[in-house]
Short mmCIF file of C-alpha atoms and ligand atoms in Angstrom, two decimals:
data_model
loop_
_atom_site.label_atom_id
_atom_site.label_comp_id
_atom_site.label_asym_id
_atom_site.label_seq_id
_atom_site.Cartn_x
_atom_site.Cartn_y
_atom_site.Cartn_z
CA UNK F 106 -63.58 41.01 48.23
CA UNK F 107 -60.15 41.09 48.23
CA UNK F 108 -57.89 39.87 45.70
CA UNK F 109 -56.57 36.83 47.20
CA UNK F 110 -60.41 35.61 48.38
CA UNK F 111 -61.38 36.17 44.49
CA UNK F 112 -58.60 34.54 43.49
CA UNK F 113 -59.81 31.40 45.68
CA UNK F 114 -63.04 31.33 45.70
CA UNK F 115 -63.73 32.92 42.09
CA UNK F 116 -65.34 30.51 39.82
CA UNK F 117 -65.12 27.89 41.77
CA UNK F 118 -68.34 26.23 43.31
CA UNK F 119 -68.38 23.31 44.96
CA UNK F 120 -69.23 21.02 41.93
CA UNK F 121 -72.95 20.80 41.57
CA UNK F 122 -73.25 17.10 40.69
CA UNK F 123 -70.47 15.41 43.72
CA UNK F 124 -69.86 18.78 45.89
CA UNK F 125 -65.73 17.86 45.01
CA UNK F 126 -64.05 21.51 46.45
CA UNK F 127 -61.77 21.35 42.92
CA UNK F 128 -63.08 22.62 40.28
CA UNK F 129 -63.37 18.80 39.04
CA UNK F 130 -61.56 18.01 34.93
CA UNK F 131 -64.80 17.52 32.37
CA UNK F 132 -62.83 15.95 30.40
CA UNK F 133 -65.53 14.87 27.43
CA UNK F 134 -66.58 16.39 24.31
CA UNK F 135 -70.62 16.36 24.82
CA UNK F 136 -72.33 16.47 27.12
CA UNK F 137 -76.61 14.00 27.45
CA UNK F 138 -78.99 16.39 26.32
CA UNK F 139 -82.97 15.17 28.00
CA UNK F 140 -84.24 16.17 24.00
CA UNK F 141 -84.10 18.13 21.86
CA UNK F 142 -83.85 21.51 22.93
CA UNK F 143 -83.30 21.29 26.17
CA UNK F 144 -79.74 20.82 28.18
CA UNK F 145 -77.56 21.73 31.13
CA UNK F 146 -76.35 24.56 29.10
CA UNK F 147 -74.16 22.64 28.00
CA UNK F 148 -73.52 21.32 24.39
CA UNK F 149 -70.42 20.68 22.53
CA UNK F 150 -67.17 20.81 24.65
CA UNK F 151 -65.33 22.97 21.92
CA UNK F 152 -68.45 25.97 22.81
CA UNK F 153 -68.76 25.28 26.59
CA UNK F 154 -66.69 22.46 29.41
CA UNK F 155 -67.21 23.83 32.66
CA UNK F 156 -63.35 23.44 34.20
CA UNK F 157 -62.77 26.29 31.68
CA UNK F 158 -66.08 29.10 32.41
CA UNK F 159 -64.67 28.08 35.97
CA UNK F 160 -61.73 29.89 34.30
CA UNK F 161 -63.25 31.50 32.92
CA UNK F 162 -64.87 33.83 35.46
CA UNK F 163 -62.03 33.81 38.36
CA UNK F 164 -59.81 35.29 35.26
CA UNK F 165 -62.36 37.53 34.60
CA UNK F 166 -62.79 38.54 39.07
CA UNK F 167 -59.07 39.79 38.75
CA UNK F 168 -59.08 41.63 36.65
CA UNK F 169 -61.95 43.30 37.73
CA UNK F 170 -63.97 42.10 34.53
CA UNK F 171 -67.40 41.06 33.44
CA UNK F 172 -65.65 38.60 30.99
CA UNK F 173 -63.89 36.13 29.97
CA UNK F 174 -62.14 33.64 27.33
CA UNK F 175 -59.41 31.02 27.78
CA UNK F 176 -57.45 30.22 25.11
CA UNK F 177 -55.29 27.18 24.10
CA UNK F 178 -51.68 30.39 23.32
CA UNK F 179 -51.35 33.62 24.57
CA UNK F 180 -50.86 33.60 21.29
CA UNK F 181 -54.53 32.02 20.22
CA UNK F 182 -56.02 35.24 22.18
CA UNK F 183 -54.15 38.09 21.20
CA UNK F 184 -55.17 36.56 17.21
CA UNK F 185 -58.51 36.50 18.59
CA UNK F 186 -58.41 39.81 19.91
CA UNK F 187 -57.00 41.39 16.38
CA UNK F 188 -60.40 39.96 14.42
CA UNK F 189 -61.82 42.84 15.67
CA UNK F 190 -60.41 44.98 13.87
CA UNK F 191 -61.27 44.25 9.97
CA UNK F 192 -59.66 44.78 6.71
CA UNK F 193 -59.39 48.04 6.00
CA UNK F 194 -58.51 49.41 9.61
CA UNK F 195 -54.82 50.40 11.53
CA UNK F 196 -53.92 49.01 14.80
CA UNK F 197 -51.00 51.06 16.79
CA UNK F 198 -48.58 48.03 18.15
CA UNK F 199 -46.21 49.19 21.11
CA UNK F 200 -43.13 48.75 19.66
CA UNK F 201 -41.16 46.44 21.99
CA UNK F 202 -44.28 44.32 22.68
CA UNK F 203 -43.33 40.35 22.50
CA UNK F 204 -41.49 39.11 19.24
CA UNK F 205 -44.15 35.99 18.75
CA UNK F 206 -47.01 39.94 18.93
CA UNK F 207 -44.98 41.49 16.33
CA UNK F 208 -44.95 38.27 13.57
CA UNK F 209 -47.94 38.17 13.82
CA UNK F 210 -48.53 41.51 12.51
CA UNK F 211 -45.81 41.77 10.50
CA UNK F 212 -46.18 38.23 9.03
CA UNK F 213 -49.68 37.37 8.59
CA UNK F 214 -52.10 40.31 9.07
CA UNK F 215 -50.89 42.44 7.51
CA UNK F 216 -51.59 39.91 4.47
CA UNK F 217 -54.75 40.27 5.56
CA UNK F 218 -55.69 43.89 4.53
CA UNK F 219 -54.71 45.08 8.29
CA UNK F 220 -52.45 47.70 8.35
CA UNK F 221 -50.56 48.83 11.48
CA UNK F 222 -47.32 51.53 12.42
CA UNK F 223 -45.07 50.39 15.10
CA UNK F 224 -44.73 53.31 18.08
CA UNK F 225 -43.42 53.55 21.12
CA UNK F 226 -46.71 54.22 23.07
CA UNK F 227 -44.41 55.04 26.03
CA UNK F 228 -44.04 58.74 24.37
CA UNK F 229 -47.94 59.97 24.65
CA UNK F 230 -47.03 62.45 22.18
CA UNK F 231 -45.09 60.23 19.76
CA UNK F 232 -48.28 58.26 20.50
CA UNK F 233 -50.48 61.16 19.22
CA UNK F 234 -48.95 61.54 15.88
CA UNK F 235 -49.12 57.91 14.97
CA UNK F 236 -52.86 58.10 14.89
CA UNK F 237 -54.76 57.99 10.95
CA UNK F 238 -58.33 58.30 10.34
CA UNK F 239 -59.03 54.36 9.79
CA UNK F 240 -57.39 53.21 13.63
CA UNK F 241 -58.99 51.27 15.71
CA UNK F 242 -57.18 49.53 18.24
CA UNK F 243 -53.47 50.66 20.15
CA UNK F 244 -52.33 47.11 21.36
CA UNK F 245 -48.86 47.53 23.78
CA UNK F 246 -47.55 46.37 26.79
CA UNK F 247 -46.25 47.29 29.35
CA UNK F 248 -43.23 46.50 30.77
CA UNK F 249 -42.61 45.27 27.91
CA UNK F 250 -40.33 42.03 26.98
CA UNK F 251 -37.42 42.65 27.60
CA UNK F 252 -36.13 46.71 28.65
CA UNK F 253 -39.11 46.60 31.12
CA UNK F 254 -40.31 50.11 29.92
CA UNK F 255 -43.45 51.55 31.13
CA UNK F 256 -46.56 53.41 29.30
CA UNK F 257 -48.68 55.18 30.89
CA UNK F 258 -51.94 53.18 30.26
CA UNK F 259 -54.90 55.87 31.83
CA UNK F 260 -52.81 57.98 29.22
CA UNK F 261 -53.27 56.12 25.49
CA UNK F 262 -56.82 55.24 26.58
CA UNK F 263 -57.70 58.77 26.76
CA UNK F 264 -55.73 59.33 23.36
CA UNK F 265 -57.15 56.49 21.80
CA UNK F 266 -60.82 56.53 23.46
CA UNK F 267 -61.21 61.04 22.38
CA UNK F 268 -59.96 59.12 18.90
CA UNK F 269 -62.24 56.25 18.49
CA UNK F 270 -59.58 53.33 19.36
CA UNK F 271 -59.78 50.54 21.26
CA UNK F 272 -56.39 49.39 24.01
CA UNK F 273 -55.71 46.65 24.07
CA UNK F 274 -53.33 45.01 26.94
CA UNK F 275 -51.31 42.48 27.35
CA UNK F 276 -50.79 41.74 31.39
CA UNK F 277 -49.09 39.28 31.15
CA UNK F 278 -45.31 40.50 33.33
CA UNK F 279 -48.00 42.35 35.97
CA UNK F 280 -50.62 40.10 36.68
CA UNK F 281 -53.98 41.57 37.53
CA UNK F 282 -52.43 41.02 40.96
CA UNK F 283 -49.48 44.44 40.20
CA UNK F 284 -51.42 46.11 37.28
CA UNK F 285 -55.23 46.65 36.16
CA UNK F 286 -55.68 47.81 32.84
CA UNK F 287 -59.53 48.04 32.84
CA UNK F 288 -59.59 49.98 35.56
CA UNK F 289 -56.87 52.06 34.31
CA UNK F 290 -58.90 53.07 31.43
CA UNK F 291 -58.11 50.19 28.85
CA UNK F 292 -60.85 48.58 26.90
CA UNK F 293 -59.05 44.75 26.83
CA UNK F 294 -56.89 42.60 28.82
CA UNK F 295 -54.39 39.87 27.09
CA UNK F 296 -52.72 37.31 28.39
CA UNK F 297 -50.39 34.28 28.33
CA UNK F 298 -51.39 32.56 30.82
CA UNK F 299 -48.37 29.86 30.41
CA UNK F 300 -46.41 32.98 32.11
CA UNK F 301 -47.31 34.07 35.95
CA UNK F 302 -51.02 33.24 35.99
CA UNK F 303 -50.64 29.25 35.98
CA UNK F 304 -47.63 30.50 37.46
CA UNK F 305 -45.53 26.42 36.99
CA UNK F 306 -44.25 26.24 33.99
CA UNK F 307 -46.61 23.26 33.00
CA UNK F 308 -48.75 24.17 30.81
CA UNK F 309 -49.25 27.12 27.84
CA UNK F 310 -52.80 29.36 27.65
CA UNK F 311 -53.72 32.53 27.07
CA UNK F 312 -57.06 34.34 28.17
CA UNK F 313 -59.15 37.81 26.79
CA UNK F 314 -60.50 39.77 29.78
CA UNK F 315 -63.30 42.71 29.25
CA UNK F 316 -66.28 44.90 29.64
CA UNK F 317 -67.91 45.51 26.45
CA UNK F 318 -70.78 44.23 25.86
CA UNK F 319 -71.12 43.74 22.14
CA UNK F 320 -66.89 42.35 21.50
CA UNK F 321 -67.74 39.48 24.56
CA UNK F 322 -69.98 38.22 22.11
CA UNK F 323 -67.97 38.28 19.23
CA UNK F 324 -64.89 36.94 21.25
CA UNK F 325 -66.50 34.17 22.29
CA UNK F 326 -68.22 33.35 18.84
CA UNK F 327 -64.93 34.13 17.60
CA UNK F 328 -63.83 31.20 20.72
CA UNK F 329 -66.24 29.02 19.71
CA UNK F 330 -65.69 29.59 15.49
CA UNK F 331 -62.09 28.80 15.57
CA UNK F 332 -62.00 26.50 18.25
CA UNK F 333 -58.49 27.21 19.80
CA UNK F 334 -59.74 26.80 23.94
CA UNK F 335 -57.56 25.80 26.46
CA UNK F 336 -58.63 22.32 27.06
CA UNK F 337 -59.66 21.47 29.96
CA UNK F 338 -56.29 19.54 31.67
CA UNK F 339 -54.74 22.64 31.51
CA UNK F 340 -58.37 25.60 32.43
CA UNK F 341 -57.77 23.16 36.04
CA UNK F 342 -53.66 23.72 36.06
CA UNK F 343 -54.15 27.91 36.04
CA UNK F 344 -57.43 26.90 38.61
CA UNK F 345 -54.99 25.84 40.24
CA UNK F 346 -52.60 28.21 39.45
CA UNK F 347 -54.27 31.26 40.34
CA UNK F 348 -54.98 30.30 43.79
CA UNK F 349 -51.59 31.09 44.63
CA UNK F 350 -50.76 33.83 42.64
CA UNK F 351 -50.89 35.93 45.14
CA UNK F 352 -48.20 34.95 47.27
CA UNK F 353 -46.34 34.39 44.38
CA UNK F 354 -46.12 37.16 42.90
CA UNK F 355 -45.52 39.11 46.71
CA UNK F 356 -42.18 36.42 46.29
CA UNK F 357 -41.37 36.87 42.64
CA UNK F 358 -41.38 40.99 43.70
CA UNK F 359 -38.87 40.24 46.70
CA UNK F 360 -36.83 38.33 45.28
CA UNK F 361 -36.76 40.59 41.76
CA UNK F 362 -36.35 43.65 43.60
CA UNK F 363 -32.96 41.93 45.67
CA UNK F 364 -31.88 40.46 42.59
CA UNK F 365 -31.94 43.73 41.03
CA UNK F 366 -30.21 45.88 43.05
CA UNK F 367 -27.15 43.38 43.74
CA UNK F 368 -26.99 43.34 40.02
CA UNK F 369 -27.18 47.66 39.82
CA UNK F 370 -24.04 46.93 41.89
CA UNK F 371 -22.53 44.46 40.65
CA UNK F 372 -19.36 45.96 38.28
CA UNK F 373 -19.80 43.34 35.87
CA UNK F 374 -22.80 44.24 34.78
CA UNK F 375 -23.30 47.47 32.58
CA UNK F 376 -27.15 48.16 32.86
CA UNK F 377 -30.00 46.95 34.50
CA UNK F 378 -33.47 47.38 33.12
CA UNK F 379 -36.01 47.11 36.63
CA UNK F 380 -38.68 49.64 36.94
CA UNK F 381 -38.81 49.59 40.81
CA UNK F 382 -35.28 50.56 40.72
CA UNK F 383 -35.23 54.50 40.67
CA UNK F 384 -32.72 55.18 38.33
CA UNK F 385 -35.78 53.59 35.70
CA UNK F 386 -36.71 56.48 33.74
CA UNK F 387 -40.13 55.53 34.33
CA UNK F 388 -39.45 54.44 37.94
CA UNK F 389 -42.80 57.63 39.08
CA UNK F 390 -44.85 55.92 36.26
CA UNK F 391 -44.57 52.27 37.14
CA UNK F 392 -45.32 53.14 41.38
CA UNK F 393 -48.52 54.88 40.73
CA UNK F 394 -49.78 51.83 38.02
CA UNK F 395 -48.66 49.42 39.36
CA UNK F 396 -49.36 48.41 42.73
CA UNK F 397 -45.96 46.12 42.75
CA UNK F 398 -42.40 45.08 40.44
CA UNK F 399 -42.85 42.02 40.08
CA UNK F 400 -39.66 39.49 38.79
CA UNK F 401 -38.47 40.31 35.03
CA UNK F 402 -34.88 42.29 34.60
CA UNK F 403 -33.02 42.41 32.32
CA UNK F 404 -28.97 43.58 32.22
CA UNK F 405 -26.90 44.62 30.03
CA UNK F 406 -22.97 42.11 29.71
CA UNK F 407 -21.62 44.00 27.36
CA UNK F 408 -21.53 41.61 24.72
CA UNK F 409 -22.32 38.24 23.53
CA UNK F 410 -19.29 36.79 24.29
CA UNK F 411 -20.42 38.21 28.17
CA UNK F 412 -23.99 36.65 27.89
CA UNK F 413 -22.92 33.59 26.20
CA UNK F 414 -21.15 33.07 29.73
CA UNK F 415 -22.76 33.63 32.08
CA UNK F 416 -26.13 31.92 30.33
CA UNK F 417 -23.35 29.01 30.54
CA UNK F 418 -21.89 29.54 33.64
CA UNK F 419 -25.67 29.44 35.75
CA UNK F 420 -26.64 26.65 37.85
CA UNK F 421 -29.44 27.14 39.71
CA UNK F 422 -31.12 29.33 37.75
CA UNK F 423 -32.38 27.09 34.18
CA UNK F 424 -31.14 28.46 30.84
CA UNK F 425 -34.96 28.70 28.20
CA UNK F 426 -37.58 30.74 27.19
CA UNK F 427 -40.84 31.77 28.68
CA UNK F 428 -40.80 33.28 32.45
CA UNK F 429 -43.09 33.32 35.22
CA UNK F 430 -42.80 29.76 36.57
CA UNK F 431 -41.58 29.52 40.07
CA UNK F 432 -37.96 28.36 39.32
CA UNK F 433 -35.39 30.82 38.07
CA UNK F 434 -35.21 31.44 34.38
CA UNK F 435 -32.12 33.11 32.46
CA UNK F 436 -32.51 34.05 28.56
CA UNK F 437 -31.74 35.93 25.76
CA UNK F 438 -34.20 37.75 24.49
CA UNK F 439 -31.80 38.41 20.95
CA UNK F 440 -31.37 34.51 19.91
CA UNK F 441 -34.20 33.61 21.52
CA UNK F 442 -37.62 35.29 22.34
CA UNK F 443 -37.24 37.82 20.15
CA UNK F 444 -34.97 36.51 17.12
CA UNK F 445 -37.78 36.88 14.47
CA UNK F 446 -36.91 41.05 15.41
CA UNK F 447 -35.20 41.97 13.09
CA UNK F 448 -31.84 43.50 14.05
CA UNK F 449 -32.07 47.26 13.05
CA UNK F 450 -34.54 47.62 15.63
CA UNK F 451 -33.86 44.98 18.33
CA UNK F 452 -30.49 47.57 18.65
CA UNK F 453 -33.12 50.99 19.09
CA UNK F 454 -34.24 49.33 21.48
CA UNK F 455 -32.12 48.13 23.29
CA UNK F 456 -31.98 44.47 22.31
CA UNK F 457 -28.88 43.92 22.13
CA UNK F 458 -27.12 40.73 21.98
CA UNK F 459 -25.18 41.44 25.89
CA UNK F 460 -28.74 41.73 27.07
CA UNK F 461 -29.80 39.12 29.42
CA UNK F 462 -32.90 38.47 31.18
CA UNK F 463 -33.86 37.00 34.41
CA UNK F 464 -37.35 35.29 35.06
CA UNK F 465 -36.17 35.68 38.95
CA UNK F 466 -38.36 32.95 40.50
CA UNK F 467 -39.46 32.26 44.06
CA UNK F 468 -36.05 29.93 45.09
CA UNK F 469 -34.64 31.34 48.33
CA UNK F 470 -32.77 35.04 47.08
CA UNK F 471 -29.38 34.57 48.71
CA UNK F 472 -28.54 30.93 45.95
CA UNK F 473 -29.82 33.17 43.49
CA UNK F 474 -27.67 35.68 44.15
CA UNK F 475 -24.65 33.27 44.50
CA UNK F 476 -26.29 31.68 41.28
CA UNK F 477 -25.53 34.42 38.98
CA UNK F 478 -22.30 35.95 41.10
CA UNK F 479 -20.69 33.02 40.48
CA UNK F 480 -22.12 32.96 36.78
CA UNK F 481 -20.97 37.34 35.98
CA UNK F 482 -17.19 36.00 37.31
C1 PLP H 732 -45.20 34.24 26.82
C2 PLP H 732 -46.23 35.89 26.24
C3 PLP H 732 -46.73 35.70 24.73
C4 PLP H 732 -47.32 34.65 23.96
O1 PLP H 732 -47.75 33.66 24.74
P1 PLP H 732 -47.61 32.10 24.22
O2 PLP H 732 -48.72 31.49 25.96
O3 PLP H 732 -46.31 31.25 24.56
O4 PLP H 732 -48.52 31.94 23.10
C5 PLP H 732 -47.27 37.73 25.13
N1 PLP H 732 -47.43 38.12 25.24
C6 PLP H 732 -46.51 38.41 25.90
C7 PLP H 732 -46.00 39.35 27.27
C8 PLP H 732 -45.35 36.81 26.03
O5 PLP H 732 -43.81 37.04 27.36
#
């Protein structure tokens, strides 16, 4: 079955009770049981909810995964995956992940005995030297936020598996439409559904998809034990969002390429970060492991003042955190999404005070360009 067909039909069976074509929002906390131990597979809504279950089947199918679990946020999904490692275990974390992921490791997990080291996962030789005898997991994000560094997922998986470690990939930036980490050898995929999967900037959520049965059982157990579940209403919204994922991603990609090329030629722009540009250092790798480049573009304006002028000068693009919605969003990583990353680390990664990130929306691209052009002037 093709991607769009799966997106529209997986998990979306007509409602058993009424035939409703759209999976209803099962807004209930509990379910009537016919007798002791006799029920329809639904006991209590933290444990099971039909709307959430439909979404779980849907996104798991899109990622070519056997199992999927929906969470209250991307961060709670990531935190749950980190419950697969125990005190004394070591995790290699990509050195340019989402700021919140770094904060989870550096401020919380370390206090529970989880050791971690940062590594540039795009450099496999460097990654290889980061493994320790107790390394149990490699956590990567590709392309990275916001400088769009691409990591070879197949290469990372081979290195990790030879050393008994699992590979987790945060696939938020491309969505399964443009990248399928499990097909590339990764063990677990995580998402912030807040971004492209929901796609309309009106819900916060997260997702974990995987194939290993024992790990899936544990993720499900933790999901129920901790209870950071996605609500029925948000499950409905994300399920509605994924139906149009293919057409939205095509449109984000088309506009993203045009905006990246426009910025690359603009005299006020010093550097553009977009894997779809031939000048991107990993353009060939991106072409090989991704089926598109998406709508995330970052560019260097040279200084905080210049960045401020652009960020405050735009009229169509909305200044705000987040990404992946139908509307173009513009942000300042150094003070917004990556404020919790130490200045020194930020500068090393290229997340300078002059860096601006755009989540290119699906408006008419001429309007986005006109807006950026007037703000840059
Ligand atoms: C937003 C984001 C997260 C965190 O997700 P929330 O839904 O905000 O908790 C994790 N990873 C990436 C790449 C993100 O963009």
